[in-house]
PDB file of C-alpha atoms and ligand atoms in Angstrom:
ATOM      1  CA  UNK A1364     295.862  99.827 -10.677  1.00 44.00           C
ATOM      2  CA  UNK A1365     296.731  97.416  -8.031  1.00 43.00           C
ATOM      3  CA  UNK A1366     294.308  97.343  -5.806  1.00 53.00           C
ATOM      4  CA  UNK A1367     291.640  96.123  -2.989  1.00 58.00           C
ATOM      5  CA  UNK A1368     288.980  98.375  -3.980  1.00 61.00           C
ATOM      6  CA  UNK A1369     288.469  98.198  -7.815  1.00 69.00           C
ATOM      7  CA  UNK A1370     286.762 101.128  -7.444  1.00 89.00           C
ATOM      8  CA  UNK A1371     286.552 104.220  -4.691  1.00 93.00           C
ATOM      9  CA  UNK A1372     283.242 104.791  -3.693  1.00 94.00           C
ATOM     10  CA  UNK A1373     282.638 106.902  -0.346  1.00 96.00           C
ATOM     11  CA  UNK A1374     281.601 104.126   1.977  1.00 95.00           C
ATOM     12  CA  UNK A1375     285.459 102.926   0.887  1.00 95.00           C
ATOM     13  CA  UNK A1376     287.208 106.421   2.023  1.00 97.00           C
ATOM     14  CA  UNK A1377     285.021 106.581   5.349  1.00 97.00           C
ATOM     15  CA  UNK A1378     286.345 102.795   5.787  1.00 97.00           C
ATOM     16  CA  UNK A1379     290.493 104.270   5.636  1.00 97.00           C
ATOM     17  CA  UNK A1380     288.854 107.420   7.558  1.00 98.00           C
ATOM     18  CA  UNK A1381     287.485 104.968  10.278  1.00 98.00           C
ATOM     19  CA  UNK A1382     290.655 102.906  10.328  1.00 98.00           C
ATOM     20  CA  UNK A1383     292.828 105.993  11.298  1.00 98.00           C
ATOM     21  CA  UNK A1384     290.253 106.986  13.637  1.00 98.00           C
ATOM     22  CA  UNK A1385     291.072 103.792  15.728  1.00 98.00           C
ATOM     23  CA  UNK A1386     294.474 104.932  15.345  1.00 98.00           C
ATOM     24  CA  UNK A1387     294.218 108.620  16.635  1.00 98.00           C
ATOM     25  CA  UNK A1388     291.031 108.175  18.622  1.00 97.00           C
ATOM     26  CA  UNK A1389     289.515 111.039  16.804  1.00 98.00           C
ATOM     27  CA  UNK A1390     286.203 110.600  14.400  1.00 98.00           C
ATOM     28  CA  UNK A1391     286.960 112.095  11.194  1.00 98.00           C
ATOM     29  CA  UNK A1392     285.162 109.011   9.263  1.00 98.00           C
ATOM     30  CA  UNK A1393     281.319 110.377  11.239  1.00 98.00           C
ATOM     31  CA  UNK A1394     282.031 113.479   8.967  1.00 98.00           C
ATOM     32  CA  UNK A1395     280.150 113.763   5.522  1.00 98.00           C
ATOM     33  CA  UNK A1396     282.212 112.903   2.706  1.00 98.00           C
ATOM     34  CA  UNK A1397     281.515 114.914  -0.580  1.00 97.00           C
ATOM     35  CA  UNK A1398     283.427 113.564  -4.102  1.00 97.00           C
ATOM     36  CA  UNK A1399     283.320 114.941  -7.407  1.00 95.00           C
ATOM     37  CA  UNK A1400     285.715 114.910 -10.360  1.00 93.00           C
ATOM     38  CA  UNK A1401     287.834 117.382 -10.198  1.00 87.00           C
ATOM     39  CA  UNK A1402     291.568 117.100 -11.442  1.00 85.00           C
ATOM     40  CA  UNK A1403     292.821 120.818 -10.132  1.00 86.00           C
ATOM     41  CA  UNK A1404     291.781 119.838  -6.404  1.00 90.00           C
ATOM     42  CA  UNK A1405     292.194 116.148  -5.538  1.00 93.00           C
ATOM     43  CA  UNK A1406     290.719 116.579  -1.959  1.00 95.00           C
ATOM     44  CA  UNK A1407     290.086 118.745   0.586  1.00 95.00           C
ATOM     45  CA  UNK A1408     289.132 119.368   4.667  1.00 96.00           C
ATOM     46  CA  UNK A1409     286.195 122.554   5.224  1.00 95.00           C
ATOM     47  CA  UNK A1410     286.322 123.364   8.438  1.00 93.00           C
ATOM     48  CA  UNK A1411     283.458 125.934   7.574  1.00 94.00           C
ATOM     49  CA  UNK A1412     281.225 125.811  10.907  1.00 93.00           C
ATOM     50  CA  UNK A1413     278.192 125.395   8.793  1.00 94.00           C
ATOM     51  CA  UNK A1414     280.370 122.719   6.436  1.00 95.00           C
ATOM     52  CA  UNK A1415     282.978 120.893   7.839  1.00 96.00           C
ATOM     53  CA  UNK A1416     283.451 117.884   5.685  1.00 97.00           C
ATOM     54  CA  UNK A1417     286.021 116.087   3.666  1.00 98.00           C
ATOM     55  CA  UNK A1418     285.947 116.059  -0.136  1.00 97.00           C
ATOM     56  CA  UNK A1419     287.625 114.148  -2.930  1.00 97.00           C
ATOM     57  CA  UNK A1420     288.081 113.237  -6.669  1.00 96.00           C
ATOM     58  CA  UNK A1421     286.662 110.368  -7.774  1.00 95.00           C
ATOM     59  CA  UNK A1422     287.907 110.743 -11.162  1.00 94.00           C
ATOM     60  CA  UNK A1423     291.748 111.001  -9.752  1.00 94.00           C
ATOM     61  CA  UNK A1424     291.144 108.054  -7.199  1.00 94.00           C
ATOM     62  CA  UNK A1425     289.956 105.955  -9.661  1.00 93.00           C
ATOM     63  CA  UNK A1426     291.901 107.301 -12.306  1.00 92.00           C
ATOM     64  CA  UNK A1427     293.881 103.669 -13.332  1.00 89.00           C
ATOM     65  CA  UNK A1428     297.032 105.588 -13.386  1.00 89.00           C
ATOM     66  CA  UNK A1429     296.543 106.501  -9.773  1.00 91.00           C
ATOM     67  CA  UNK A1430     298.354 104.187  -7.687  1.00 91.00           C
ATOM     68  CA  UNK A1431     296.401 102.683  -4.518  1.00 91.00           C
ATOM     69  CA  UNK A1432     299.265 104.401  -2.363  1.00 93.00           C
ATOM     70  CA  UNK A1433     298.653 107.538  -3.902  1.00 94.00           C
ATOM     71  CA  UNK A1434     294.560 107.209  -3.186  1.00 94.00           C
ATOM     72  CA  UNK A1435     295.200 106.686   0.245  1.00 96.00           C
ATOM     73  CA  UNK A1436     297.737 109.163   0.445  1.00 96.00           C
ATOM     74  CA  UNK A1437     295.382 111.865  -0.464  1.00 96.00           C
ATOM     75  CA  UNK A1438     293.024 110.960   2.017  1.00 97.00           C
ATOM     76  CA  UNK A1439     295.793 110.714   4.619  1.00 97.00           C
ATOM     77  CA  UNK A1440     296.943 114.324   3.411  1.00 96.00           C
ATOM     78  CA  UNK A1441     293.181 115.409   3.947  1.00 97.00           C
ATOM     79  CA  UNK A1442     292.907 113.353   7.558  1.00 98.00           C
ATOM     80  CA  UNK A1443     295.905 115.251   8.345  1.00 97.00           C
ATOM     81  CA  UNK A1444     294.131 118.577   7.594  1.00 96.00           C
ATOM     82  CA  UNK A1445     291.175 117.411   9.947  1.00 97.00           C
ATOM     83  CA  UNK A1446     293.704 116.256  12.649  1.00 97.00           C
ATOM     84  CA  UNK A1447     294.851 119.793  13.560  1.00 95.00           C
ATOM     85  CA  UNK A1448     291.593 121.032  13.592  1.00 95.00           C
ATOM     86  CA  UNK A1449     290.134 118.387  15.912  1.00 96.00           C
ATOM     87  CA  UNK A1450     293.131 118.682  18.017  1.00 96.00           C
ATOM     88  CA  UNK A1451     293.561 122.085  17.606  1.00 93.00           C
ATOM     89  CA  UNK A1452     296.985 121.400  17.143  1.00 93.00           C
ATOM     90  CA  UNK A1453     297.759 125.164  16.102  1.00 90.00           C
ATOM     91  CA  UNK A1454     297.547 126.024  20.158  1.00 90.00           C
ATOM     92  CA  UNK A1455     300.791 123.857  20.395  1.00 91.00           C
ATOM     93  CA  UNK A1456     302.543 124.508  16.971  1.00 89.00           C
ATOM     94  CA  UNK A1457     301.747 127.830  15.315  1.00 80.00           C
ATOM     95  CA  UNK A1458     301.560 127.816  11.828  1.00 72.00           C
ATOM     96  CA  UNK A1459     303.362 130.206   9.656  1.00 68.00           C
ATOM     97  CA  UNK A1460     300.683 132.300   8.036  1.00 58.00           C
ATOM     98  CA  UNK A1461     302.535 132.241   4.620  1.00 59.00           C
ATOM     99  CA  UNK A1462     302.594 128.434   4.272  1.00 63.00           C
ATOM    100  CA  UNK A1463     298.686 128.544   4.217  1.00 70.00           C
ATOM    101  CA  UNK A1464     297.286 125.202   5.585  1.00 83.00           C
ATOM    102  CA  UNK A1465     300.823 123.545   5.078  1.00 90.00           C
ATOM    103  CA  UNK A1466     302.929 124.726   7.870  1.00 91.00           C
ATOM    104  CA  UNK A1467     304.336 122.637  10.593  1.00 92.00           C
ATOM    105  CA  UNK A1468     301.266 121.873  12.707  1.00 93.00           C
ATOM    106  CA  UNK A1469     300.173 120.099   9.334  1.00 94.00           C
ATOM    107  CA  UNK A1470     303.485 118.555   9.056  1.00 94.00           C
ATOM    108  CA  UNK A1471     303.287 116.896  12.670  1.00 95.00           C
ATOM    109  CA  UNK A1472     299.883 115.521  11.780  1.00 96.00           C
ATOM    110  CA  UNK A1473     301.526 113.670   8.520  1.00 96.00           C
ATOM    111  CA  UNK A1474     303.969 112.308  10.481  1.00 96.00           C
ATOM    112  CA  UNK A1475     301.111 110.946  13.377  1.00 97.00           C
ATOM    113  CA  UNK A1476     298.947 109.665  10.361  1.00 98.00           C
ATOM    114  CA  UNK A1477     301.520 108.492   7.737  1.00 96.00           C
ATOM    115  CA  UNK A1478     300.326 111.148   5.580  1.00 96.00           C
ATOM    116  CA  UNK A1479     303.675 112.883   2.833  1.00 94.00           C
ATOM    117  CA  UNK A1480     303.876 116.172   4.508  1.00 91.00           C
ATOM    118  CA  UNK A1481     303.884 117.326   0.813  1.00 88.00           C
ATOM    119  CA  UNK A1482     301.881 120.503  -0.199  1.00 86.00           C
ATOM    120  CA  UNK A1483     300.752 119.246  -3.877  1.00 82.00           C
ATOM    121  CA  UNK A1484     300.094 115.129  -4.605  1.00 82.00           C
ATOM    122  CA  UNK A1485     302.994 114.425  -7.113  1.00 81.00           C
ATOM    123  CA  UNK A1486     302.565 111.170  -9.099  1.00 83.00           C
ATOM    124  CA  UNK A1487     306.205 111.451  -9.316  1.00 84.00           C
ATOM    125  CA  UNK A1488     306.473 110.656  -5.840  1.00 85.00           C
ATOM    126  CA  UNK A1489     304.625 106.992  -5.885  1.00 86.00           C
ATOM    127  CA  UNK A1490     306.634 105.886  -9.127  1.00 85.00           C
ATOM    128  CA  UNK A1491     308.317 103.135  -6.585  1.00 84.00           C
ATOM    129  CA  UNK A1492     305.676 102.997  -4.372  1.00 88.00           C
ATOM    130  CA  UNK A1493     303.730  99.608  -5.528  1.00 85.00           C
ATOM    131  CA  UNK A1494     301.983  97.700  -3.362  1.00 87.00           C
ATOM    132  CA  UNK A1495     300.132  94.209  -3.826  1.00 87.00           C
ATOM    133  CA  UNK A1496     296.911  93.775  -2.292  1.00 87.00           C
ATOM    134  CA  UNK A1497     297.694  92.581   1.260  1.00 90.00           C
ATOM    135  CA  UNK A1498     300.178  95.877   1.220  1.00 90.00           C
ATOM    136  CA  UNK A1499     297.184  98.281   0.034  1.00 90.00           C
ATOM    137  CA  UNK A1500     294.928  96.534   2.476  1.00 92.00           C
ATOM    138  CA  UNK A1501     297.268  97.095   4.965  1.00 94.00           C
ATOM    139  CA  UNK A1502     297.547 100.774   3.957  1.00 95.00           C
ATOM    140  CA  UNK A1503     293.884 101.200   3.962  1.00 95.00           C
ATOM    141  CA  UNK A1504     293.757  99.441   7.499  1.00 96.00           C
ATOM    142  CA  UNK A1505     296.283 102.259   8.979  1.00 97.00           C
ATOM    143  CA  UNK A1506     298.318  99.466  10.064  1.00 97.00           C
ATOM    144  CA  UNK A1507     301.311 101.567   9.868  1.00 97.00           C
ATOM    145  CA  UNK A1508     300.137 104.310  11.782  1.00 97.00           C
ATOM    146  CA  UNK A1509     301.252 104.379  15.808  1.00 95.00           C
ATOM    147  CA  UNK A1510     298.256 104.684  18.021  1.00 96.00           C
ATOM    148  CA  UNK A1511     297.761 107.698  19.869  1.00 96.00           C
ATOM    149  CA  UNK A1512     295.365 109.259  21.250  1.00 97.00           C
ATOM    150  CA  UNK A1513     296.640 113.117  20.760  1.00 97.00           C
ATOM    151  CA  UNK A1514     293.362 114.594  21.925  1.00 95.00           C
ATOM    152  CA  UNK A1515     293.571 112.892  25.319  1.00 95.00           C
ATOM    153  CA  UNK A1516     297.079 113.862  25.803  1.00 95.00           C
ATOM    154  CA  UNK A1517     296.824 117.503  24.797  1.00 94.00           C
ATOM    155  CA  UNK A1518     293.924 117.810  26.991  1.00 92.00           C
ATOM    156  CA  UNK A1519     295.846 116.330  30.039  1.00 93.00           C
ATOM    157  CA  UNK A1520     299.153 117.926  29.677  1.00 94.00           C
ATOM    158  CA  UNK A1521     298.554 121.047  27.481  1.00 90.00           C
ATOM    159  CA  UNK A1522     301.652 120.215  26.036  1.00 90.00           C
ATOM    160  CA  UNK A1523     302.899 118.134  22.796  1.00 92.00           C
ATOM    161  CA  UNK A1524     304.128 114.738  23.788  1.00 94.00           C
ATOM    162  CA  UNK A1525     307.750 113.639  23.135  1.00 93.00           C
ATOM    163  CA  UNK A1526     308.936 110.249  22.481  1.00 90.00           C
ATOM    164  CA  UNK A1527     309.027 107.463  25.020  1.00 92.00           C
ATOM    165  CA  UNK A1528     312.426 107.531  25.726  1.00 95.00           C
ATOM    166  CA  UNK A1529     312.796 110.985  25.659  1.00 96.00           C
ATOM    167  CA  UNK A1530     310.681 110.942  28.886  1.00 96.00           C
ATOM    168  CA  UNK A1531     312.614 108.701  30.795  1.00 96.00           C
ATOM    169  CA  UNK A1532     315.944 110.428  29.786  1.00 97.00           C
ATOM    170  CA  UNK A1533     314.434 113.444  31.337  1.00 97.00           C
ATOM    171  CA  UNK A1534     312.873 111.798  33.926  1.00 96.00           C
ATOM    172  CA  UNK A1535     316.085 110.317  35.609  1.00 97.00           C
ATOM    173  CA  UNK A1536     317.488 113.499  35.020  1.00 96.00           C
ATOM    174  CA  UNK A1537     315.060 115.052  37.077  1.00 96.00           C
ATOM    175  CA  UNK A1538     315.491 112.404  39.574  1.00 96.00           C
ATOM    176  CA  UNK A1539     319.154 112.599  39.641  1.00 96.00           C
ATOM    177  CA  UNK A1540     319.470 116.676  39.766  1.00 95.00           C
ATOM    178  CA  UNK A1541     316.086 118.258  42.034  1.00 94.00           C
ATOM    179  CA  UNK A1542     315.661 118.263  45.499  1.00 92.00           C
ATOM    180  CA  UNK A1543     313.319 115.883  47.056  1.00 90.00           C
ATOM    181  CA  UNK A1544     310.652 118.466  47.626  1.00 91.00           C
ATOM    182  CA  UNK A1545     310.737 119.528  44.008  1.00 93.00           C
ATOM    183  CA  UNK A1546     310.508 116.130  42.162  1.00 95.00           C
ATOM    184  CA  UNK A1547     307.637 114.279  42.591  1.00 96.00           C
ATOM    185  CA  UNK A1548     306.558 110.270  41.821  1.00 96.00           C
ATOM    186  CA  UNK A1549     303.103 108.452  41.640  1.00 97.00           C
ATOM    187  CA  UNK A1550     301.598 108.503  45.381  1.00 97.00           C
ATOM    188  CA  UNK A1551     303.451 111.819  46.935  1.00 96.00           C
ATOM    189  CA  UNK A1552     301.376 113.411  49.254  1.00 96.00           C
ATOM    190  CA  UNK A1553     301.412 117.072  48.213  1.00 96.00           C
ATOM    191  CA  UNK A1554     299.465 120.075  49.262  1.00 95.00           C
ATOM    192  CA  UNK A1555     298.246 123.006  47.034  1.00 94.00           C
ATOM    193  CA  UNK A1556     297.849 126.226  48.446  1.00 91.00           C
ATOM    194  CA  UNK A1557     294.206 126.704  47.344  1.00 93.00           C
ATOM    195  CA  UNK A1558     292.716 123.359  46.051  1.00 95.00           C
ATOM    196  CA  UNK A1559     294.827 121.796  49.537  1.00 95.00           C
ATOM    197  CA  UNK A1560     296.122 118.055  50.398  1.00 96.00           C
ATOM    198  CA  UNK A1561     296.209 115.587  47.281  1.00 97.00           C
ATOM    199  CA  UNK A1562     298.041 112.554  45.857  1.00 97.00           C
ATOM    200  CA  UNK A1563     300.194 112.413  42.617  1.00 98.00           C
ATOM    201  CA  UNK A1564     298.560 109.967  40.474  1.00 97.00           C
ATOM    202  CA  UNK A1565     300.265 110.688  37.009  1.00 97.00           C
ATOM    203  CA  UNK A1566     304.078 112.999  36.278  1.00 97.00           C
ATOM    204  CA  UNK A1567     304.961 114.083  32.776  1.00 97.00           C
ATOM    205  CA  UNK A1568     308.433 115.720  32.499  1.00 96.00           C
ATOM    206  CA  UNK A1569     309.902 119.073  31.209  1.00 94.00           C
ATOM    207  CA  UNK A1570     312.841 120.414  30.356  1.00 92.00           C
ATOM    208  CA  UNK A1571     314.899 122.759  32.493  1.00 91.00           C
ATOM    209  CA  UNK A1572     313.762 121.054  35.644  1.00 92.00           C
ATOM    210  CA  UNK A1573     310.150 121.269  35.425  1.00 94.00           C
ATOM    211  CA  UNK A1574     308.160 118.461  35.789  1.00 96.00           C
ATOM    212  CA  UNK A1575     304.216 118.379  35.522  1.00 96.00           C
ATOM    213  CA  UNK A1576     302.365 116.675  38.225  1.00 97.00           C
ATOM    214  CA  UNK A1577     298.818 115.242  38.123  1.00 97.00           C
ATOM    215  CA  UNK A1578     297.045 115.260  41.480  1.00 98.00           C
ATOM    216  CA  UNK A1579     293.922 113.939  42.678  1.00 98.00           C
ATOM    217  CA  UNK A1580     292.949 116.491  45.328  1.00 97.00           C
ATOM    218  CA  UNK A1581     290.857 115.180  48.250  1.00 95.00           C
ATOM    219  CA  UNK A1582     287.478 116.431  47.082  1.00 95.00           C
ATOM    220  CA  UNK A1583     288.216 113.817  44.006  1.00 96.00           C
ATOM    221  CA  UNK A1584     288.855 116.205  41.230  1.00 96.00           C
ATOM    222  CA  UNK A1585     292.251 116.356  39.674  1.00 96.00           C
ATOM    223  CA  UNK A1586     294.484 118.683  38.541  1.00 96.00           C
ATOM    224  CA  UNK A1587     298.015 119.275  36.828  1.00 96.00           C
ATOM    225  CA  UNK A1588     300.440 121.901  38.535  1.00 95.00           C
ATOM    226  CA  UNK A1589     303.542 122.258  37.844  1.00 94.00           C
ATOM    227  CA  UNK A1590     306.239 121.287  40.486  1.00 94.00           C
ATOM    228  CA  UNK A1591     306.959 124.161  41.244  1.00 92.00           C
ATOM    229  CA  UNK A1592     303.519 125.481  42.673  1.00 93.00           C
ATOM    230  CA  UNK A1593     302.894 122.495  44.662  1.00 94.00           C
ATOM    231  CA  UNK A1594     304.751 121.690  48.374  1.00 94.00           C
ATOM    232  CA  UNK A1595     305.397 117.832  48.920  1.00 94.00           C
ATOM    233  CA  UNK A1596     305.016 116.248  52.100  1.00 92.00           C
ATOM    234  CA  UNK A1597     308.217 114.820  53.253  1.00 87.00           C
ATOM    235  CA  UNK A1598     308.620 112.317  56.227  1.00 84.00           C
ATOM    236  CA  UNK A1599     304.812 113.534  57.333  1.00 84.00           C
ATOM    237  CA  UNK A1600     305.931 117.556  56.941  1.00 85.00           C
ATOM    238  CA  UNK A1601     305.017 119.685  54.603  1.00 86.00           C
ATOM    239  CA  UNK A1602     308.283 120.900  52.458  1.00 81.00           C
ATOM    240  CA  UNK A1603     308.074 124.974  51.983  1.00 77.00           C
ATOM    241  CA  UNK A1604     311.574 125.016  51.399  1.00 72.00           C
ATOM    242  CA  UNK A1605     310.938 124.854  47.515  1.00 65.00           C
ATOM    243  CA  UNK A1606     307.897 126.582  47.309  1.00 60.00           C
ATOM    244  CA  UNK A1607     307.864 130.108  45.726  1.00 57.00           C
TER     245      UNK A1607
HETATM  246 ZN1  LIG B 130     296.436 120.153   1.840  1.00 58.69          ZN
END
């Protein structure tokens, strides 16, 4: 075994846990970590109320035919399985009740956390996957995985967030193809029926000429609305020609 731990001890795991929690923002590594030596279950996430914990095999991870990759690939599998729970990522992407704890919510977490969106660890998977010791410390520092805070976004936009340059397609398209009253930048003045006058301070963009717009009303607390249900003001007058 290649490696930069020798040996897996629990302080070790919460280390790769705490390293994709600077990743993600979230705080799986504060959880308790329970290991025993099981070879029929090589980790799992309980998100029993009374339980929720993370739990894996010591005798697999330190198994010397278990690759380093593999390790941290079962812990990223497991992270992944905490990820939709903390984010509650099922809200956005339902899961198909057949696949179990595998479905595509799980699958979108692998892909934020580097995780194999693969049901069952398969040692035949990680028969090229060698690393030397800067690569597993690398690995075990998440320095592959993006950074991005899903919570934050999910709880300001209540929707899943696409790539960057997705946005700013979409984004000049909205530019290019609404009215002026119904697209809306950083510092329109806008009014809202019942929360009244505000200023955009942040605009996320949808598809079939939606746009979501962050305002901070003028009692300070903001809200998103969608463009639709907020009137601009143009050239100091209100705009009610969009408004429905
Ligand atoms: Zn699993």
């Amino acid at each position: 075994m290649s490696t930069i731990t020798k040996e897996w001890t629990i302080e070790k795991i919460r280390k790769v846990l705490a390293a994709l929690d600077k990743k993600t923002g979230l705080k799986g590594a504060e959880l308790p970590i329970k290991t025993g030596n099981a070879y029929h279950r090589l980790g799992y996430f309980s998100y029993k109320p009374e339980d929720v914990c993370f739990y894996f095999s010591l005798a697999f991870m330190n198994n010397p035919r278990t690759k380093e990759t593999a390790a941290i690939d079962v812990i990223r599998h497991e992270y992944a399985h905490y990820y939709v729970w903390a984010t509650n990522l099922t809200k956005l992407i339902p899961h198909q009740a057949h696949v179990w704890h595998h479905g595509e919510d799980w699958k979108y977490a692998c892909k934020m956390v580097g995780a194999d969106p693969i049901r069952c660890h398969d040692s035949a998977n990680f028969k090229d996957r060698d690393v030397d010791e800067a690569g597993a410390a690398a690995l075990a520092a998440a320095e592959d995985v993006q950074e991005f805070n899903m919570l934050a976004h999910i709880k300001k936009w209540n929707v899943l967030p696409k790539p960057k340059e997705e946005c700013e397609r979409l984004n000049r398209w909205l530019k290019e193809h609404l009215p002026a009253g119904l697209y809306f930048e950083v510092g329109d003045e806008v009014l809202q029926r019942e929360k009244g006058f505000g200023s955009v301070i942040d605009t996320y963009p949808e598809y079939n000429g939606r746009q979501m717009v962050m305002i901070r009303f003028e009692d300070g607390h903001e809200e998103v609305f969608g463009n639709r249900f907020i009137m601009k003001v143009l050239n100091g007058a209100i705009d009610f020609t969009q408004y429905k």
